[in-house]
Every structure is written in C-alpha cells, then in structure tokens.
Short mmCIF file of C-alpha atoms and ligand atoms in Angstrom, two decimals:
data_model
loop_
_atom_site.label_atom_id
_atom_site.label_comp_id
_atom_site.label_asym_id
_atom_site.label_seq_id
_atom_site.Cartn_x
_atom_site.Cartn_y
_atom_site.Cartn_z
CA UNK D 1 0.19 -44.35 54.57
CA UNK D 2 -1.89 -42.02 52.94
CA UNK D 3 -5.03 -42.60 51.03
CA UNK D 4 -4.65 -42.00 47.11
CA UNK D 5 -7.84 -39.93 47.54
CA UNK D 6 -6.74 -37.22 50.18
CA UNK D 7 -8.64 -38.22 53.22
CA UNK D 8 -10.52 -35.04 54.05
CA UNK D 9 -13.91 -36.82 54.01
CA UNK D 10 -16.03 -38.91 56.75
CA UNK D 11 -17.61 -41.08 54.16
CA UNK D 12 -20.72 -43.33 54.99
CA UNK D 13 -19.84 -46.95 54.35
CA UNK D 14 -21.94 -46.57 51.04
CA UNK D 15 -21.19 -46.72 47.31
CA UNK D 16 -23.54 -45.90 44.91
CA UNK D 17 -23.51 -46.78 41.41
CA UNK D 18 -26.82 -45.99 39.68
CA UNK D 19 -29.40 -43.58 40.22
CA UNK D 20 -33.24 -43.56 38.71
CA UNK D 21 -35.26 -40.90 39.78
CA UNK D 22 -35.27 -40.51 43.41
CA UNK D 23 -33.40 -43.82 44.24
CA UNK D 24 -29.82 -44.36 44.14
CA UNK D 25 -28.92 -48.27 43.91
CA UNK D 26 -25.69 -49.41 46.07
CA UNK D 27 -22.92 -51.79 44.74
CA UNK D 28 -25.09 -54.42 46.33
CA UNK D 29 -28.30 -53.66 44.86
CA UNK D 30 -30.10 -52.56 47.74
CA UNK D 31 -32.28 -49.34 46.86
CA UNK D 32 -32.24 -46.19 48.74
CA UNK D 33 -35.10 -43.30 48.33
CA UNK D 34 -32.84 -40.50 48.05
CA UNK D 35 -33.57 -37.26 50.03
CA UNK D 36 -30.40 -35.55 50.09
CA UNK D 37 -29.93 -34.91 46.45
CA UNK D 38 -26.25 -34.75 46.65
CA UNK D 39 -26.95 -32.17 49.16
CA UNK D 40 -29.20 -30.20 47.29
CA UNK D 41 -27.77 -30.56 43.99
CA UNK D 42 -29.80 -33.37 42.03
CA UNK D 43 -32.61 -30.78 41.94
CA UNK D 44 -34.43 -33.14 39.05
CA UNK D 45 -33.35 -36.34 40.51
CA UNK D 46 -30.86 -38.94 38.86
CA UNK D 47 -30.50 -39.89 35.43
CA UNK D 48 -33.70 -37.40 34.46
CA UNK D 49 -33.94 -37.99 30.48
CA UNK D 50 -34.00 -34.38 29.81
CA UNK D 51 -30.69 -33.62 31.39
CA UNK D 52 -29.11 -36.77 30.14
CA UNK D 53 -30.43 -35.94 26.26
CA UNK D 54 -29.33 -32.26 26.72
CA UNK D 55 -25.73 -33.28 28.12
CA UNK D 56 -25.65 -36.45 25.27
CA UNK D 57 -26.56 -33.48 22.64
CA UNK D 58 -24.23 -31.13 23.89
CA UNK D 59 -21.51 -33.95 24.26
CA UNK D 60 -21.78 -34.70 20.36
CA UNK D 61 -21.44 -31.33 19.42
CA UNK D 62 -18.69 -30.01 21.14
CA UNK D 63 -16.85 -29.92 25.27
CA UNK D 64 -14.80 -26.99 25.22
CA UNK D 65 -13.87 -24.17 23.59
CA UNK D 66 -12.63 -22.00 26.40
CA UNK D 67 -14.44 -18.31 26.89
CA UNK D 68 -11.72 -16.47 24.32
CA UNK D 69 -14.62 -17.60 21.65
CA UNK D 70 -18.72 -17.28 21.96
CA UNK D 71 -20.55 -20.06 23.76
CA UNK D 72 -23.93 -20.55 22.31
CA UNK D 73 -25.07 -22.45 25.44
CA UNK D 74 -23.54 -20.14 27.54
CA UNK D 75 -25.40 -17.48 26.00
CA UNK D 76 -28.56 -19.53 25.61
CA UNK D 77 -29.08 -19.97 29.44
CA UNK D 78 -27.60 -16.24 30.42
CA UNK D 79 -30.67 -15.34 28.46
CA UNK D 80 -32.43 -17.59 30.08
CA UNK D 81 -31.93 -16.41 33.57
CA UNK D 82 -31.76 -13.13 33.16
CA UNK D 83 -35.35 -13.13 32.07
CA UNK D 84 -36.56 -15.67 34.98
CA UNK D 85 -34.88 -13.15 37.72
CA UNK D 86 -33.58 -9.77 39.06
CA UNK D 87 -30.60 -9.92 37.04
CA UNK D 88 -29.49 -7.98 34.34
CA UNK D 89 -26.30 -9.93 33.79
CA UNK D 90 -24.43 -13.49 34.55
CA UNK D 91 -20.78 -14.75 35.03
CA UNK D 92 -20.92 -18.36 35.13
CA UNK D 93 -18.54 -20.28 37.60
CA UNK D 94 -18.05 -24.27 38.33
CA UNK D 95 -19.16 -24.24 42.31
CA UNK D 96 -20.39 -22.35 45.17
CA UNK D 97 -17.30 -21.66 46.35
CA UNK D 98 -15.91 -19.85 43.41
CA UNK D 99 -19.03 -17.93 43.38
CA UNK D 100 -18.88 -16.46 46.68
CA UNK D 101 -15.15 -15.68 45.34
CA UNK D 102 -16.45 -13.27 42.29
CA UNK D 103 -19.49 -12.22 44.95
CA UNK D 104 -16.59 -10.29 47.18
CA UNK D 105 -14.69 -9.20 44.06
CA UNK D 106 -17.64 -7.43 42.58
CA UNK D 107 -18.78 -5.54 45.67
CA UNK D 108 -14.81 -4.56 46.39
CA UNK D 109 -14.37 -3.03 43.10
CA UNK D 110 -17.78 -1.21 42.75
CA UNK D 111 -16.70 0.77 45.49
CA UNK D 112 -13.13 0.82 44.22
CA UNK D 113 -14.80 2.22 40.78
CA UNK D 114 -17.10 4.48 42.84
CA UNK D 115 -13.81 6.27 44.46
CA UNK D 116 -14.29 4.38 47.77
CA UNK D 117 -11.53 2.10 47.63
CA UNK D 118 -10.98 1.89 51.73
CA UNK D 119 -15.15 0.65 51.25
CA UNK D 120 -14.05 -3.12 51.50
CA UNK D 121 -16.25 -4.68 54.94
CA UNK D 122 -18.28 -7.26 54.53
CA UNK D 123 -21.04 -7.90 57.07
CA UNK D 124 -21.52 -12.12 57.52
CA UNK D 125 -23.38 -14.23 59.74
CA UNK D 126 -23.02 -16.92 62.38
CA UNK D 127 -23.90 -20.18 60.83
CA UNK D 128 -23.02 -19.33 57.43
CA UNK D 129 -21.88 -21.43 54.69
CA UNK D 130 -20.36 -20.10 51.91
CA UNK D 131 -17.81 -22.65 50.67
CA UNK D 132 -14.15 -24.03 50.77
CA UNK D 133 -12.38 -21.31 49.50
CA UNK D 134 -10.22 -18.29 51.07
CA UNK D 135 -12.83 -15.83 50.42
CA UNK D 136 -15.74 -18.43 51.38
CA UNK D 137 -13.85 -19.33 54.67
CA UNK D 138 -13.15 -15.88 55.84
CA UNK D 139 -16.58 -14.92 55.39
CA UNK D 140 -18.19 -17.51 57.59
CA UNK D 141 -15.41 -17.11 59.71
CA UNK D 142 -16.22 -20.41 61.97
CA UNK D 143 -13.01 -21.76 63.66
CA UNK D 144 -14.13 -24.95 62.39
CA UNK D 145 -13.34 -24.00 58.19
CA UNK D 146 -10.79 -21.10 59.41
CA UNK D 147 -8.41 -22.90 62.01
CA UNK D 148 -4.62 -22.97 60.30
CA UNK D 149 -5.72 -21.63 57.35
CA UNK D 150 -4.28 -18.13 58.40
CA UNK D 151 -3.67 -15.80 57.79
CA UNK D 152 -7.44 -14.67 56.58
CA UNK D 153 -8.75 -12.93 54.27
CA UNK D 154 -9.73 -9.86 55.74
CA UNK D 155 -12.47 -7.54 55.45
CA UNK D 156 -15.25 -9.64 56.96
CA UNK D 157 -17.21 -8.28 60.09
CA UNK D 158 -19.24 -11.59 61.97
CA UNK D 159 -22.50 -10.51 63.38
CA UNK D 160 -25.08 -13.33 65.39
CA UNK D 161 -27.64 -14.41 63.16
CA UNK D 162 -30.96 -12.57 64.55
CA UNK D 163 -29.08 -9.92 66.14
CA UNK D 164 -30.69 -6.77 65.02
CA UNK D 165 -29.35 -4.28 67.31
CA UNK D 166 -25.94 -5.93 66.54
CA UNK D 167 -26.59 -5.37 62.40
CA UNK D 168 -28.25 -1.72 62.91
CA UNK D 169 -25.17 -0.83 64.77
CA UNK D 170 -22.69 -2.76 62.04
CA UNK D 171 -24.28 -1.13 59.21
CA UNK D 172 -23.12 2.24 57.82
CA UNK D 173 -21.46 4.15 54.60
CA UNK D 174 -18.25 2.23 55.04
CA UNK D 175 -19.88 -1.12 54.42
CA UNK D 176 -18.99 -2.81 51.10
CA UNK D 177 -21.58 -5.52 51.33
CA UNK D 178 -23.95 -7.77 53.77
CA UNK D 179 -23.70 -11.15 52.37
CA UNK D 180 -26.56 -13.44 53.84
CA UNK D 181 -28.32 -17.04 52.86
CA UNK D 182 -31.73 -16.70 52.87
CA UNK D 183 -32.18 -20.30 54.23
CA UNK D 184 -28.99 -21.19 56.03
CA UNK D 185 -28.39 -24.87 54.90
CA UNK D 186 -25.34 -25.79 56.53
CA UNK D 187 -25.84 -23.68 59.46
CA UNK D 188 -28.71 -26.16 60.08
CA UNK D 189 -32.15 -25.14 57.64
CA UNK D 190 -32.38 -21.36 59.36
CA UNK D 191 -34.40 -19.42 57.51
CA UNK D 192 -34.29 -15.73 57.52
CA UNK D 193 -38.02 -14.91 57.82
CA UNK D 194 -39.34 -12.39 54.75
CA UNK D 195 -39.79 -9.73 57.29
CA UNK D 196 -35.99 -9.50 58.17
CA UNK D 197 -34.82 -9.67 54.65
CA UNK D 198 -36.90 -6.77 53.89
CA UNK D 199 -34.94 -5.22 56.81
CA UNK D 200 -32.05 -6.06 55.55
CA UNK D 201 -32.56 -4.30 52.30
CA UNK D 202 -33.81 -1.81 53.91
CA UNK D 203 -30.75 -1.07 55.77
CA UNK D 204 -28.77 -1.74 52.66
CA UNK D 205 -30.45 0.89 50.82
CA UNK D 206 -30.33 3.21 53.82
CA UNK D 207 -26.56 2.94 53.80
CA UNK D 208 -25.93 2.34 49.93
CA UNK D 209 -24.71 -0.86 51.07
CA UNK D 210 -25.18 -3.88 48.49
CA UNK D 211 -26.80 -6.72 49.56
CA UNK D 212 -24.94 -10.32 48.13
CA UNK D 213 -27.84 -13.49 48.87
CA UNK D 214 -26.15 -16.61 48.48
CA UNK D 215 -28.80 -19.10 47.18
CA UNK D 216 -26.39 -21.84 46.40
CA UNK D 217 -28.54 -24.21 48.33
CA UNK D 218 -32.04 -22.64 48.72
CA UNK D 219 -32.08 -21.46 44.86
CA UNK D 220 -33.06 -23.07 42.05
CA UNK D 221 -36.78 -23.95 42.92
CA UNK D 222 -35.80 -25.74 46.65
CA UNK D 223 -37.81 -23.65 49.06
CA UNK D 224 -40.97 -23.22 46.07
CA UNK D 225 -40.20 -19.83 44.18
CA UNK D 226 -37.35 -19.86 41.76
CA UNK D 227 -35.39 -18.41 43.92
CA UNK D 228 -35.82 -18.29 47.75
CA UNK D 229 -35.54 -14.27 48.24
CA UNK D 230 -38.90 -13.98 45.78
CA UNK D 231 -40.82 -15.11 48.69
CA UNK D 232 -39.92 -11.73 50.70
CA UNK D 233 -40.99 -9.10 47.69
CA UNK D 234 -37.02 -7.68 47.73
CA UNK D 235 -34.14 -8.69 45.03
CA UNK D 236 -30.58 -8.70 45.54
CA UNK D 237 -28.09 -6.81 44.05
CA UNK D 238 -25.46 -9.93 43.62
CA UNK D 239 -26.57 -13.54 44.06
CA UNK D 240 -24.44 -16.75 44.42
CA UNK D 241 -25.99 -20.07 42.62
CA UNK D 242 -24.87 -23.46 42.08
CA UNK D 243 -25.77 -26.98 43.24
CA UNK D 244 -29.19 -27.22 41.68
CA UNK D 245 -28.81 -25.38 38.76
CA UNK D 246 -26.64 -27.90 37.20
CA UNK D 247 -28.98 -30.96 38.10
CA UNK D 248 -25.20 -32.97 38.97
CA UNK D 249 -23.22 -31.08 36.57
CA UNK D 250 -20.71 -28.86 38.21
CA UNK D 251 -21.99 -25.24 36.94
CA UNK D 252 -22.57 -22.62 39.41
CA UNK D 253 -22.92 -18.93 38.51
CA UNK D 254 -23.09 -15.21 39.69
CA UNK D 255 -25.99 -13.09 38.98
CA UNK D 256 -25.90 -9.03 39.36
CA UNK D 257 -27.91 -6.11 38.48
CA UNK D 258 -26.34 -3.69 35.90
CA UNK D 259 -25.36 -1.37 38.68
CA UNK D 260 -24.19 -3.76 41.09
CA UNK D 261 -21.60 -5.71 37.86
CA UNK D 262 -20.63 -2.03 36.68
CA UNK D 263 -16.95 -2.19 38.41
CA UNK D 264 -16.12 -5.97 36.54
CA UNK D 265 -15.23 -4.66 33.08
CA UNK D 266 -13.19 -5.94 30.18
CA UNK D 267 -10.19 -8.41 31.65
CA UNK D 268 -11.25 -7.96 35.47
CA UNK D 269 -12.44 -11.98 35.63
CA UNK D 270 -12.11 -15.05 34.48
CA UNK D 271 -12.54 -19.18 34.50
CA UNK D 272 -11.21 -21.50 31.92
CA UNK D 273 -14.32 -24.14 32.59
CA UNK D 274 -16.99 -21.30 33.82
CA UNK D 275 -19.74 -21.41 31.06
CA UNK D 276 -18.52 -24.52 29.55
CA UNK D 277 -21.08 -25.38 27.14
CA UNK D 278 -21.72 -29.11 28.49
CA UNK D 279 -22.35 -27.39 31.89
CA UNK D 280 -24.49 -24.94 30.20
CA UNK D 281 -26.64 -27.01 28.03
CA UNK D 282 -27.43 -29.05 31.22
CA UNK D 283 -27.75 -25.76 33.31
CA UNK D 284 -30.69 -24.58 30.39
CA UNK D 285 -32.42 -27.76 30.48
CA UNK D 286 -32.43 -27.94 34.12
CA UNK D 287 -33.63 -24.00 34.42
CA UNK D 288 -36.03 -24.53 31.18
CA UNK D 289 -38.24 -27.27 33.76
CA UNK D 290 -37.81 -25.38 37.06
CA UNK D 291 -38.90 -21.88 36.37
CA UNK D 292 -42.21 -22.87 35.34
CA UNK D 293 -45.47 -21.64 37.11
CA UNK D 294 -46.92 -24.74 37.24
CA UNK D 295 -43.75 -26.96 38.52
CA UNK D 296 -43.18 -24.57 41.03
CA UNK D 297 -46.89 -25.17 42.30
CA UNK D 298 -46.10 -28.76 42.47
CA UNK D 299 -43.02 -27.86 44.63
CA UNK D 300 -45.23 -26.06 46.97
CA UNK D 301 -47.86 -28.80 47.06
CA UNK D 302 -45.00 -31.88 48.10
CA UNK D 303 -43.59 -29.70 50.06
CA UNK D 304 -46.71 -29.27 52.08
CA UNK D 305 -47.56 -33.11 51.55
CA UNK D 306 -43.60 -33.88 53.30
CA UNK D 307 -43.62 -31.17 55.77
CA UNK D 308 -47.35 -32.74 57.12
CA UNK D 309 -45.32 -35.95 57.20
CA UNK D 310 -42.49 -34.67 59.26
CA UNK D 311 -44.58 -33.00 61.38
CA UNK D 312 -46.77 -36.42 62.41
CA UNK D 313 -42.92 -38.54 62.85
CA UNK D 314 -42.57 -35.33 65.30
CA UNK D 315 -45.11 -36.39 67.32
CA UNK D 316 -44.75 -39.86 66.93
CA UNK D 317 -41.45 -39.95 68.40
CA UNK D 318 -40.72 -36.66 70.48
CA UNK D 319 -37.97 -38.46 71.98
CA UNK D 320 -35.85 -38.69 68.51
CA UNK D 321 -37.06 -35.33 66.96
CA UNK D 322 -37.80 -31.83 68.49
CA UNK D 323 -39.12 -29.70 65.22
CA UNK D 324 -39.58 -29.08 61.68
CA UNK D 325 -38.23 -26.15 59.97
CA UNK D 326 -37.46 -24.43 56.34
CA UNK D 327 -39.18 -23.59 53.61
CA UNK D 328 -40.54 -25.95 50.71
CA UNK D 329 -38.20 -29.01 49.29
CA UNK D 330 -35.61 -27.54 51.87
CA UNK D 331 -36.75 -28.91 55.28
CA UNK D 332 -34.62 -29.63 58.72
CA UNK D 333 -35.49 -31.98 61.53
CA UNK D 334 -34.34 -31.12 64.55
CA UNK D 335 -33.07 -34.27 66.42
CA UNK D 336 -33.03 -35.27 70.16
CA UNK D 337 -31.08 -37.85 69.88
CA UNK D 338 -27.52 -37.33 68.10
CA UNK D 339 -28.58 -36.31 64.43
CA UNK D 340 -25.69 -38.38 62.71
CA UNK D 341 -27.27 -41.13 64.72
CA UNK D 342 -30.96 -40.71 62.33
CA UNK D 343 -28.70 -40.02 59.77
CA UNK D 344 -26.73 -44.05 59.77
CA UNK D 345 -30.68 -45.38 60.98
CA UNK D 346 -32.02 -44.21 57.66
CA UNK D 347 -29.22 -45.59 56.06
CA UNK D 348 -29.86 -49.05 57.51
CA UNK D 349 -33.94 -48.44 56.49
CA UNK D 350 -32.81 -47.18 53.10
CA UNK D 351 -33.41 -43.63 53.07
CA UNK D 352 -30.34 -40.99 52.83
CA UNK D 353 -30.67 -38.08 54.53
CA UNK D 354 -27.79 -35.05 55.26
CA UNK D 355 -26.68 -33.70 58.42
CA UNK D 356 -26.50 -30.30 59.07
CA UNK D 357 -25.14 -28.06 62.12
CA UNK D 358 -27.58 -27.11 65.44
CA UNK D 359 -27.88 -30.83 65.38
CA UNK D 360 -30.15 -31.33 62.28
CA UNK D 361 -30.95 -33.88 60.01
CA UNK D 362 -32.00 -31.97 56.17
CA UNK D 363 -34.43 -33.37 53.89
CA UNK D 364 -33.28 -31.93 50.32
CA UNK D 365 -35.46 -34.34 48.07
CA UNK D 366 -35.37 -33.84 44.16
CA UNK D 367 -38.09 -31.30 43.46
CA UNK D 368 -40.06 -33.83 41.45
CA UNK D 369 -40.26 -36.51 44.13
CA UNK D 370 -43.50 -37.75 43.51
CA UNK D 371 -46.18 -38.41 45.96
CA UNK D 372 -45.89 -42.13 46.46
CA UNK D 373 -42.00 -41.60 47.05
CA UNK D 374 -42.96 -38.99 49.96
CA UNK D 375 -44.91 -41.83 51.50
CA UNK D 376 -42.16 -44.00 51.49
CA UNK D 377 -40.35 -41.65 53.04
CA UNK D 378 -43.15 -41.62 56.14
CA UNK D 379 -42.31 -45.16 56.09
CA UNK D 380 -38.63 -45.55 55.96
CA UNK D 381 -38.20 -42.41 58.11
CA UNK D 382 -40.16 -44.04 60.68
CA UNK D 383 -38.44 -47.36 60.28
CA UNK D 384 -35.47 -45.12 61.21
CA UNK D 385 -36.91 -43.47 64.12
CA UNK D 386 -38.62 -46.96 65.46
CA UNK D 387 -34.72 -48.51 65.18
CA UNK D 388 -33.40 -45.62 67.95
C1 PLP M 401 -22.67 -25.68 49.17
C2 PLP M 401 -22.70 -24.22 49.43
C3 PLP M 401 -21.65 -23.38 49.01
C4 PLP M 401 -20.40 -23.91 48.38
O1 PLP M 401 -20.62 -24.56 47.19
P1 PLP M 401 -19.47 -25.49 46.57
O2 PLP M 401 -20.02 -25.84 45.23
O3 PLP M 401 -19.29 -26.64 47.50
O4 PLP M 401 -18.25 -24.67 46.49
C5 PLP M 401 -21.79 -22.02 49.22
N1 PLP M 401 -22.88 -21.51 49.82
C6 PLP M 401 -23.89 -22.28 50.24
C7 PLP M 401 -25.08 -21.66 50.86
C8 PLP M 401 -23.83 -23.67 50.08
O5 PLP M 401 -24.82 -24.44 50.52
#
C-alpha cells in the first residue's frame, strides 16, 4: 500500500523535533551538531530569536492578504535588497524551483519584447541543479530529474561544465540566456572560479546574451560575500535566491536589473503566497543580519577556521577523504569511500552532514556556527571517519 506521505524520499532513520542554534535534538534526545542546515537553508541556525520575534510579530499582525493589495513587508525587504545588490527590482517566489521558473520567463520575453521572439536557447551546464520543476528539470537536463517526465521543455542547450571551447562555440546572437550556479551545490560543491565567470560575462556581453546566476544555494552570505558572484567583480542580469534567505521559511525570490525585468509588465506574473508578509518579515530579518560588513568577516574567518579543519581530517584519513573544495560556509569533501557511507557514520557520531553528486559529502553549517561548535565538528567528524 502506499505511504500517506508520497514516498519520493530516502529518509535517514532520524526525526527531529527541536532545534537550538546549531543542534537539532532527535525524538530521543540525542543531540546532533547540525552542518547541513536543511541543506543550506537554516542560514542563522534553528530557533534564532530574531527570526522567531520577527515571524511571532508578523504572525500577530496579519498572514495573508494576497498581492491584489500592498505588502508592507514585502516592500520593506524589496527595499532592502535592492540596496544590498545589483538589482534594481524583485519578484518574490516560495522556492528555488519556482524561481528558476520566472528566471526562463523573463529572459524569453525580453527578447520576445525586443522583436526576437525565435531568441528562446538557454545555455545550461552538466551538474546543474536548478529544482523540481518543468522548467528547472529541462534545464539541468540530467536523465536522472528528466527520465518520464517527457516530453521537455525545450529550449535548453547542455554544455560540460569547464568546457570553454564547447561554450565559445554555443554562444552567439540567438542565445536567450546562459544560466549558471556559481558554486554548483548539488552537482557536488563545484565552484566556477572568478576568472571564468568574468568569461562568461564577457561572452554574454559580446553576444547581448543575459546571464541568469542561480544562487539558491551559494547566496545569502554561504560562500562569505552576500552573494557568491561579488567575489568575481561581475553582476548578473537575473538571479535565482531562496533557501537561506528565508532562515526555514519558505521565501525564495528573483532579482533583475531594470533592463533585464523590462519585458515582465503589468499582468505577465504572478504567485498567490510569493511575498507573503510572514515570509517577508522573516526574509528582512534574516537579510537585515547577513548583509553586514562585519558578519560577513566572521563568515570568512569560520570558514577559514572549518576549511583548516577539513583539510587536517584529509590527511588524517586519506583513505576515507580525497579533497576539500568550495568557497566559505559552502564546503565539499570529497570521499574515498562511498560518501552516503560518511554521511550514516556522522549520523551515528552525531553530526549531519548532506550528500551531494561526484561522490561528496557538503558541509553547509549555519553562518553563525561559532568556534567551539567547529571544533566539535573536528571531533565528531573524526569520530565518523575513525568508525569506517
Ligand atoms: C535547492 C536548489 C534549487 C531548488 O530550490 P527548491 O526550493 O528546492 O525548489 C535550485 N537551484 C539550486 C542551485 C539549488 O540548490
């Protein structure tokens, strides 16, 4: 018989019911130092008394309204962003996925708009994550999320991640779009090094291409800069967000510049929860601590503190792990032995980690783990490691 819950899930044999911090309690009361983050989404850690007041405030006041009427707190933190960032303007969503959805609309009807309406192609990448949906699926195009889900949405070319000759040839006038993750998190914590995003908008601008990063995992403070692409020196002209931005509340969103935004006029979009103004009051308070010079510099410095870490289990066991790689609070081990295998041996030391593809294990801690918590995680990680 089926499951009530629709069994699309391999769940851990693990049931949380309380988080502090970064610690998640099981229904048994053992603790576990949490370094997944709900896969990159608890980007303050649980139960952080900011987000909880700000949700608790918002909660009192009022849910929902529905966008046919202003949203202060919708407003509020569109304000918010669009002064932290690139963009000049922001639809708000509820996921990744839905994101990546209004990504590929924009870029198909600013060409549309511009009198190019054959000017559809998007230009993806191997080991790409973009979520569940039709659009999200066809654009990472792995046979994995694709297989009997025909027929696709078309209008995505696939090119090899790191195959330059590949994306010079790809790219020309009839391209809509090059959508790209500046860290690959799925795809197993790639990072596109600075030098080859500068390429790439390069190449967009070359070609009047627009370039859509999807920072849905690596935004929001994870890899040390607000956003991940700030590191290279070159902005977007669309960006995907979610999972950290809403700290555990479902709110994801879609910046653009003015240009890029120009084709999505009066009735072109919608969502009857995007902007909702619990979503949006926890979105502002989660924002409000992140972009901050001097939080950001204590990103960097953990990040350094966990990647030294990482780097000394490395060589402590070089039969379990192979490497480190990523960029600030958004780190990959690469494993030797079967990653889901470190994955269920941190479980049994009490420390959560998330696997990824290329046979990695991610480390995704809350961005204000605090220094004794990243020497627990020496501890339990080695427990793990010591176990195999
Ligand atoms: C998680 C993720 C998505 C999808 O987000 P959902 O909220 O699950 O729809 C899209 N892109 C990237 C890079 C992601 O990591």
């Amino acid at each position: 018989m089926i499951p009530s819950v629709l069994p699309t899930y391999a769940r851990a044999p693990l049931t949380f019911v309380k988080g502090e911090g970064s610690w998640l309690v099981e229904a048994d009361g053992r603790r576990f130092l949490d370094l997944g983050a709900g896969i990159a989404v608890n980007a303050l850690g649980h139960a952080h008394p900011p987000l909880v007041q700000a949700l608790a405030d918002q909660a009192q006041a009022v849910w929902h309204t529905s966008n046919l009427y202003h949203i202060p707190a919708q407003q509020k933190l569109a304000d918010l962003i669009v002064d932290k960032t690139f963009a000049d303007t922001v639809f708000f969503t509820n996921s990744g996925t839905e994101s990546c959805e209004l990504a590929v609309k924009m870029a198909r009807k600013y060409w549309f708009d511009k009198g190019q309406p054959e000017r559809t192609e998007i230009i993806c990448f191997t080991g790409s994550f973009h979520g569940r949906s039709s659009a999200g699926i066809a654009a990472a195009g792995s046979e994995k999320m694709t297989k009997g889900f025909g027929p696709l949405l078309p209008g995505f070319t696939h090119l090899e991640f790191g195959d330059h000759d590949a994306l010079n040839a790809a790219a020309s006038d009839k391209i809509a779009a090059i959508m790209v993750e500046p860290v690959q998190g799925e795809g197993g914590i790639r990072p596109l090094p600075d030098a080859c995003l500068k390429g790439l908008r390069d190449l967009c601008d070359e070609h009047g291409i627009l370039l859509i990063l999807d920072e849905v995992q690596c935004g929001v403070g994870r890899t040390g800069k607000l956003f991940a692409h700030e590191w290279s020196g070159v902005t977007p002209d669309i960006m995907m967000v979610a999972k950290g931005i809403g700290g555990g509340f479902p709110i994801g969103c879609v910046l653009a510049t003015e240009e890029a935004a120009s084709g999505m006029t009066l009735g072109t979009h919608g969502s009857t929860y995007g902007g909702n103004p619990l979503g949006c009051a926890v979105g502002h308070a989660v924002l409000t601590e992140v972009a901050d010079d001097a939080f950001l510099a204590e990103v960097n410095r953990k990040a350094g503190l966990l990647r030294q870490k990482l780097e000394g289990l490395v060589a402590s066991f070089p039969e379990v792990f192979e490497s480190v790689r990523g960029s600030g609070l958004m780190l990959g081990l690469k494993c030797k032995v079967i990653n889901t295998d470190v994955v269920t041996a941190g479980y049994a030391a009490g420390v959560i980690t998330v696997p990824a593809a290329d046979n990695v294990i991610r480390l995704l801690p809350p961005l204000n783990i605090t220094d004794e918590e990243i020497a627990e995680a020496q501890t339990r990680l080695t427990a793990a490691a010591e176990s195999l």
